[in-house]
Amino acid sequence: PPGRKVLIVYAHQEPKSLNGSLKSVAVEELSKQGCSVTVSDLYAMQFEPRATRNDIVGCLHNSEEFNYGVETWEAYKRGGLSSDLIEEQKKVQEADLLIFQFPLYWFSMPAIMKGWMDRVLVQGFAHEFPNCYDSGLLKNKLALFSFTTGGSKEMYAKGGISGDIRYLLWPMQHGIMHFCGVKVLAPHICFAPEYVSEEKRKEMLIAWAQRLKTLWKEEPINCSPEWYFK
Amino acid sequence: PPGRKVLIVYAHQEPKSLNGSLKSVAVEELSKQGCSVTVSDLYAMQFEPRATRNDIVGCLHNSEEFNYGVETWEAYKRGGLSSDLIEEQKKVQEADLLIFQFPLYWFSMPAIMKGWMDRVLVQGFAHEFPNCYDSGLLKNKLALFSFTTGGSKEMYAKGGISGDIRYLLWPMQHGIMHFCGVKVLAPHICFAPEYVSEEKRKEMLIAWAQRLKTLWKEEPINCSPEWYFK
């Protein structure tokens, strides 16, 4: 609906890929609804995935023994995080909905996107003990993982060789998003697009656009072990 | 035992950290046993986590539409992967045992280590359909995930707020290592070292050295859904 803000964190090297098209479809459809849409195109930004001392501007809290979690927490509080992180945190802060668009790499997100999680969601900003899970600092936001797979739907079925696809969603949806208080919408999964016809791929794009039309009416999943491992 | 080769893939910024000490203990103990030990110190190497066109030397198989999986597969076959990847693949090829030593970041490994998985374990080298899982190309090797957590053992218990720690091992142990045919030894987990006494941390180092003494007699876990979600 008009006024809603969406951040799409997007990780694919090739604009012509299905992931690129899924991203474009989302920008188009959500803009049409009157949402304001921002895209963090991680490869195009050459986003830094490594969590290092460079993320802290100026002196360290403890220069004797570097502790990334403590140092970024302290730096956040004094406004001393590196500018690329401040930039991403601003986008997150403003967003009502975060969409993560990526190809599944090794049962998870590509390293460049994992680096976005590792570096952007610092303590003090996204969580601050005991403010985690339902009281995480990013509560009142929604997240949606939209991704493509190499393996087929059959491989990712319960009893399939790769196990129920939900098993691998636990660290991403519960361990990251729910931990920060973000409510999780059902994932959007395009299985094995490389092995289907061009027509099937077009149907995948249409299905995504279709889902986005009524996205704001969706209820979040119940992000507890039952949803994943029942 | 004498002659066995071990690769430790290590991801911590600070040599004085518990992760640094756990790594050193492993080098020391395994060397004492007569093993030959190699360490990939990812932060010290400034290891590149991003999967990009730079990983392919020379011309692309399809320069119209970049597909990382296809391009690295083709490049592997013609010896055209970037030198840092060839170097890491050599270390993996020679190793009988891979130890991954890291602090848990967001229910998973740090991005720099995820990038090692994304970039080193290319098709043709680590797997090549239908050679995956039990017939993966790295069969006859062992892997062990050794990591520290922020959360306590109670949080990571079944029914705890973060769920059974085994839930989050699925993508790493099954989705990556088992997929490549590697057999997985039980993980080695140091819970919440930041919140215990110096003495307790010393005990953690001793326990790790102790386990390594009889490591070669251990049986791999049965890497199926039952182990993780029973």
PDB file of C-alpha atoms in Angstrom, chain A residues 6 8 25-37 97 99 212 215-216:
ATOM      1  CA  VAL A   6      10.599  -2.092   1.131  1.00  0.00           C
ATOM      2  CA  ILE A   8      15.367  -5.657  -1.349  1.00  0.00           C
ATOM      3  CA  VAL A  25       9.478  -7.901 -10.881  1.00  0.00           C
ATOM      4  CA  ALA A  26       9.363  -7.053  -7.174  1.00  0.00           C
ATOM      5  CA  VAL A  27      10.576  -3.485  -7.728  1.00  0.00           C
ATOM      6  CA  GLU A  28       7.981  -3.010 -10.442  1.00  0.00           C
ATOM      7  CA  GLU A  29       5.014  -4.570  -8.679  1.00  0.00           C
ATOM      8  CA  LEU A  30       5.672  -2.963  -5.295  1.00  0.00           C
ATOM      9  CA  SER A  31       6.300   0.453  -6.871  1.00  0.00           C
ATOM     10  CA  LYS A  32       3.015   0.097  -8.736  1.00  0.00           C
ATOM     11  CA  GLN A  33       1.329  -0.390  -5.354  1.00  0.00           C
ATOM     12  CA  GLY A  34       2.785   2.915  -4.218  1.00  0.00           C
ATOM     13  CA  CYS A  35       5.490   1.417  -2.029  1.00  0.00           C
ATOM     14  CA  SER A  36       8.874   3.042  -1.945  1.00  0.00           C
ATOM     15  CA  VAL A  37      11.434   0.410  -2.888  1.00  0.00           C
ATOM     16  CA  LEU A  97       9.587  -5.186   4.708  1.00  0.00           C
ATOM     17  CA  ILE A  99      13.097  -9.071   0.874  1.00  0.00           C
ATOM     18  CA  LEU A 212       3.218  -9.665  -4.287  1.00  0.00           C
ATOM     19  CA  LEU A 215       1.520  -9.808   0.140  1.00  0.00           C
ATOM     20  CA  TRP A 216       0.461  -7.199   2.673  1.00  0.00           C
TER      21      TRP A 216
END
